[in-house]
Amino acid sequence: MNTLSLPLNIRRGGSDTNLNFDVPDGILDFHKVKLNADSLRQKILKVTEQIKIEQTSRDGNVAEYLKLVSSADKQQ
């Protein structure tokens, strides 16, 4: 069974509402945010490329299907 990794104070069920967001002194760690954004951008590019490959394959399959249907109609 997968369990989500939660901060210890939440797993304990404590009343402390500090979610430990890595925000030192109220200032975001912009380097970490930039790395996360770059990583997300790379994942988006990878998925976009995979979608293009799948669409090309689908288009080829549809063209082949239509060709076969047309051929079958002519034989009947």
Tab-separated table of N, CA and C in Angstrom:
chain	number	residue	atom	x	y	z
A	1	MET	N	0.844	-1.174	0.000
A	1	MET	CA	0.000	0.000	0.000
A	1	MET	C	0.885	1.231	0.000
A	2	ASN	N	0.603	2.178	-0.878
A	2	ASN	CA	1.354	3.422	-0.929
A	2	ASN	C	0.851	4.373	0.135
A	3	THR	N	1.777	5.039	0.808
A	3	THR	CA	1.388	6.080	1.740
A	3	THR	C	2.046	7.362	1.306
A	4	LEU	N	1.307	8.423	1.414
A	4	LEU	CA	1.858	9.718	1.057
A	4	LEU	C	2.816	10.172	2.142
A	5	SER	N	3.854	10.841	1.751
A	5	SER	CA	4.807	11.345	2.717
A	5	SER	C	4.301	12.675	3.255
A	6	LEU	N	3.945	12.691	4.508
A	6	LEU	CA	3.448	13.902	5.136
A	6	LEU	C	4.434	14.360	6.198
A	7	PRO	N	4.470	15.660	6.468
A	7	PRO	CA	5.316	16.130	7.561
A	7	PRO	C	4.941	15.417	8.845
A	8	LEU	N	5.923	15.188	9.694
A	8	LEU	CA	5.728	14.411	10.913
A	8	LEU	C	4.593	14.959	11.759
A	9	ASN	N	4.498	16.291	11.889
A	9	ASN	CA	3.457	16.849	12.746
A	9	ASN	C	2.055	16.557	12.218
A	10	ILE	N	1.893	16.371	10.920
A	10	ILE	CA	0.579	16.018	10.377
A	10	ILE	C	0.322	14.530	10.580
A	11	ARG	N	1.345	13.695	10.390
A	11	ARG	CA	1.173	12.255	10.585
A	11	ARG	C	0.789	11.951	12.027
A	12	ARG	N	1.328	12.730	12.965
A	12	ARG	CA	1.007	12.523	14.372
A	12	ARG	C	-0.405	12.962	14.691
A	13	GLY	N	-0.975	13.797	13.807
A	13	GLY	CA	-2.293	14.320	14.103
A	13	GLY	C	-2.235	15.473	15.086
A	14	GLY	N	-1.079	16.100	15.221
A	14	GLY	CA	-0.927	17.213	16.149
A	14	GLY	C	-1.698	18.433	15.697
A	15	SER	N	-1.874	19.358	16.615
A	15	SER	CA	-2.626	20.560	16.279
A	15	SER	C	-1.755	21.619	15.623
A	16	ASP	N	-0.462	21.362	15.509
A	16	ASP	CA	0.451	22.300	14.871
A	16	ASP	C	0.117	22.364	13.386
A	17	THR	N	-0.181	23.549	12.874
A	17	THR	CA	-0.583	23.674	11.472
A	17	THR	C	0.569	24.038	10.563
A	18	ASN	N	1.794	24.007	11.030
A	18	ASN	CA	2.962	24.303	10.199
A	18	ASN	C	3.140	23.164	9.207
A	19	LEU	N	2.954	23.448	7.918
A	19	LEU	CA	3.045	22.411	6.893
A	19	LEU	C	4.456	22.251	6.354
A	20	ASN	N	5.406	23.029	6.855
A	20	ASN	CA	6.815	22.871	6.495
A	20	ASN	C	7.015	22.952	4.989
A	21	PHE	N	6.694	24.084	4.392
A	21	PHE	CA	6.756	24.286	2.954
A	21	PHE	C	8.115	24.741	2.450
A	22	ASP	N	9.176	24.626	3.194
A	22	ASP	CA	10.503	25.097	2.795
A	22	ASP	C	10.470	26.583	2.445
A	23	VAL	N	9.827	27.376	3.257
A	23	VAL	CA	9.762	28.818	3.051
A	23	VAL	C	10.515	29.467	4.206
A	24	PRO	N	11.835	29.614	4.058
A	24	PRO	CA	12.619	30.169	5.164
A	24	PRO	C	12.285	31.636	5.384
A	25	ASP	N	11.877	31.959	6.598
A	25	ASP	CA	11.586	33.339	6.991
A	25	ASP	C	10.605	34.020	6.044
A	26	GLY	N	9.664	33.287	5.497
A	26	GLY	CA	8.633	33.866	4.655
A	26	GLY	C	9.079	34.185	3.241
A	27	ILE	N	10.303	33.804	2.853
A	27	ILE	CA	10.801	34.072	1.500
A	27	ILE	C	10.921	32.746	0.771
A	28	LEU	N	10.324	32.657	-0.418
A	28	LEU	CA	10.395	31.414	-1.189
A	28	LEU	C	11.824	31.128	-1.621
A	29	ASP	N	12.158	29.887	-1.689
A	29	ASP	CA	13.462	29.468	-2.194
A	29	ASP	C	13.355	29.430	-3.718
A	30	PHE	N	13.661	30.566	-4.362
A	30	PHE	CA	13.444	30.705	-5.803
A	30	PHE	C	14.294	29.747	-6.623
A	31	HIS	N	15.458	29.368	-6.113
A	31	HIS	CA	16.293	28.415	-6.848
A	31	HIS	C	15.569	27.077	-6.973
A	32	LYS	N	14.993	26.622	-5.867
A	32	LYS	CA	14.259	25.354	-5.879
A	32	LYS	C	13.026	25.464	-6.771
A	33	VAL	N	12.343	26.593	-6.712
A	33	VAL	CA	11.163	26.804	-7.543
A	33	VAL	C	11.554	26.772	-9.016
A	34	LYS	N	12.690	27.405	-9.358
A	34	LYS	CA	13.153	27.419	-10.747
A	34	LYS	C	13.504	26.007	-11.203
A	35	LEU	N	14.176	25.234	-10.349
A	35	LEU	CA	14.505	23.854	-10.706
A	35	LEU	C	13.234	23.042	-10.928
A	36	ASN	N	12.257	23.224	-10.060
A	36	ASN	CA	10.992	22.505	-10.220
A	36	ASN	C	10.288	22.929	-11.503
A	37	ALA	N	10.325	24.220	-11.818
A	37	ALA	CA	9.697	24.716	-13.048
A	37	ALA	C	10.409	24.151	-14.268
A	38	ASP	N	11.744	24.105	-14.237
A	38	ASP	CA	12.506	23.541	-15.354
A	38	ASP	C	12.189	22.060	-15.529
A	39	SER	N	12.102	21.353	-14.422
A	39	SER	CA	11.775	19.926	-14.473
A	39	SER	C	10.379	19.720	-15.058
A	40	LEU	N	9.439	20.534	-14.628
A	40	LEU	CA	8.077	20.438	-15.143
A	40	LEU	C	8.041	20.754	-16.632
A	41	ARG	N	8.796	21.766	-17.051
A	41	ARG	CA	8.859	22.143	-18.467
A	41	ARG	C	9.391	20.972	-19.298
A	42	GLN	N	10.433	20.300	-18.800
A	42	GLN	CA	11.001	19.153	-19.506
A	42	GLN	C	9.984	18.019	-19.620
A	43	LYS	N	9.245	17.771	-18.547
A	43	LYS	CA	8.220	16.724	-18.583
A	43	LYS	C	7.129	17.066	-19.597
A	44	ILE	N	6.738	18.332	-19.646
A	44	ILE	CA	5.715	18.765	-20.602
A	44	ILE	C	6.205	18.558	-22.024
A	45	LEU	N	7.458	18.932	-22.300
A	45	LEU	CA	8.017	18.740	-23.640
A	45	LEU	C	8.059	17.262	-24.015
A	46	LYS	N	8.442	16.428	-23.054
A	46	LYS	CA	8.527	14.987	-23.298
A	46	LYS	C	7.144	14.409	-23.616
A	47	VAL	N	6.144	14.790	-22.837
A	47	VAL	CA	4.783	14.293	-23.056
A	47	VAL	C	4.227	14.829	-24.373
A	48	THR	N	4.514	16.098	-24.683
A	48	THR	CA	4.060	16.683	-25.946
A	48	THR	C	4.634	15.921	-27.129
A	49	GLU	N	5.911	15.576	-27.062
A	49	GLU	CA	6.550	14.811	-28.138
A	49	GLU	C	5.918	13.424	-28.254
A	50	GLN	N	5.643	12.798	-27.118
A	50	GLN	CA	5.010	11.474	-27.137
A	50	GLN	C	3.610	11.556	-27.746
A	51	ILE	N	2.879	12.620	-27.446
A	51	ILE	CA	1.546	12.810	-28.031
A	51	ILE	C	1.646	12.941	-29.545
A	52	LYS	N	2.629	13.708	-30.024
A	52	LYS	CA	2.813	13.864	-31.477
A	52	LYS	C	3.092	12.514	-32.133
A	53	ILE	N	3.921	11.690	-31.495
A	53	ILE	CA	4.235	10.360	-32.026
A	53	ILE	C	2.969	9.505	-32.080
A	54	GLU	N	2.190	9.527	-30.999
A	54	GLU	CA	0.954	8.744	-30.946
A	54	GLU	C	-0.050	9.231	-31.991
A	55	GLN	N	-0.144	10.546	-32.196
A	55	GLN	CA	-1.072	11.079	-33.194
A	55	GLN	C	-0.660	10.667	-34.602
A	56	THR	N	0.639	10.679	-34.885
A	56	THR	CA	1.131	10.248	-36.194
A	56	THR	C	0.797	8.779	-36.419
A	57	SER	N	1.005	7.965	-35.394
A	57	SER	CA	0.679	6.545	-35.483
A	57	SER	C	-0.821	6.356	-35.703
A	58	ARG	N	-1.621	7.089	-34.959
A	58	ARG	CA	-3.078	7.011	-35.102
A	58	ARG	C	-3.503	7.394	-36.515
A	59	ASP	N	-2.935	8.480	-37.030
A	59	ASP	CA	-3.287	8.929	-38.379
A	59	ASP	C	-2.952	7.855	-39.414
A	60	GLY	N	-1.814	7.194	-39.236
A	60	GLY	CA	-1.437	6.108	-40.140
A	60	GLY	C	-2.404	4.944	-40.048
A	61	ASN	N	-2.806	4.615	-38.827
A	61	ASN	CA	-3.760	3.521	-38.630
A	61	ASN	C	-5.115	3.845	-39.252
A	62	VAL	N	-5.570	5.083	-39.104
A	62	VAL	CA	-6.850	5.497	-39.687
A	62	VAL	C	-6.777	5.429	-41.207
A	63	ALA	N	-5.673	5.913	-41.778
A	63	ALA	CA	-5.514	5.881	-43.239
A	63	ALA	C	-5.532	4.440	-43.742
A	64	GLU	N	-4.841	3.539	-43.030
A	64	GLU	CA	-4.822	2.127	-43.427
A	64	GLU	C	-6.220	1.522	-43.318
A	65	TYR	N	-6.936	1.839	-42.244
A	65	TYR	CA	-8.298	1.342	-42.053
A	65	TYR	C	-9.209	1.805	-43.191
A	66	LEU	N	-9.144	3.089	-43.512
A	66	LEU	CA	-9.992	3.620	-44.584
A	66	LEU	C	-9.663	2.966	-45.920
A	67	LYS	N	-8.393	2.700	-46.148
A	67	LYS	CA	-7.975	2.036	-47.386
A	67	LYS	C	-8.548	0.618	-47.444
A	68	LEU	N	-8.472	-0.100	-46.321
A	68	LEU	CA	-9.004	-1.464	-46.269
A	68	LEU	C	-10.521	-1.476	-46.436
A	69	VAL	N	-11.215	-0.532	-45.804
A	69	VAL	CA	-12.675	-0.452	-45.928
A	69	VAL	C	-13.056	-0.168	-47.371
A	70	SER	N	-12.349	0.742	-47.992
A	70	SER	CA	-12.621	1.080	-49.393
A	70	SER	C	-12.406	-0.137	-50.284
A	71	SER	N	-11.343	-0.871	-50.021
A	71	SER	CA	-11.034	-2.070	-50.796
A	71	SER	C	-12.108	-3.137	-50.587
A	72	ALA	N	-12.564	-3.298	-49.349
A	72	ALA	CA	-13.596	-4.289	-49.044
A	72	ALA	C	-14.911	-3.913	-49.718
A	73	ASP	N	-15.244	-2.628	-49.735
A	73	ASP	CA	-16.477	-2.176	-50.395
A	73	ASP	C	-16.442	-2.487	-51.884
A	74	LYS	N	-15.303	-2.335	-52.503
A	74	LYS	CA	-15.169	-2.595	-53.941
A	74	LYS	C	-15.300	-4.082	-54.254
A	75	GLN	N	-14.900	-4.940	-53.311
A	75	GLN	CA	-14.949	-6.385	-53.536
A	75	GLN	C	-16.353	-6.940	-53.349
A	76	GLN	N	-17.222	-6.213	-52.709
A	76	GLN	CA	-18.584	-6.720	-52.452
A	76	GLN	C	-19.495	-6.510	-53.613
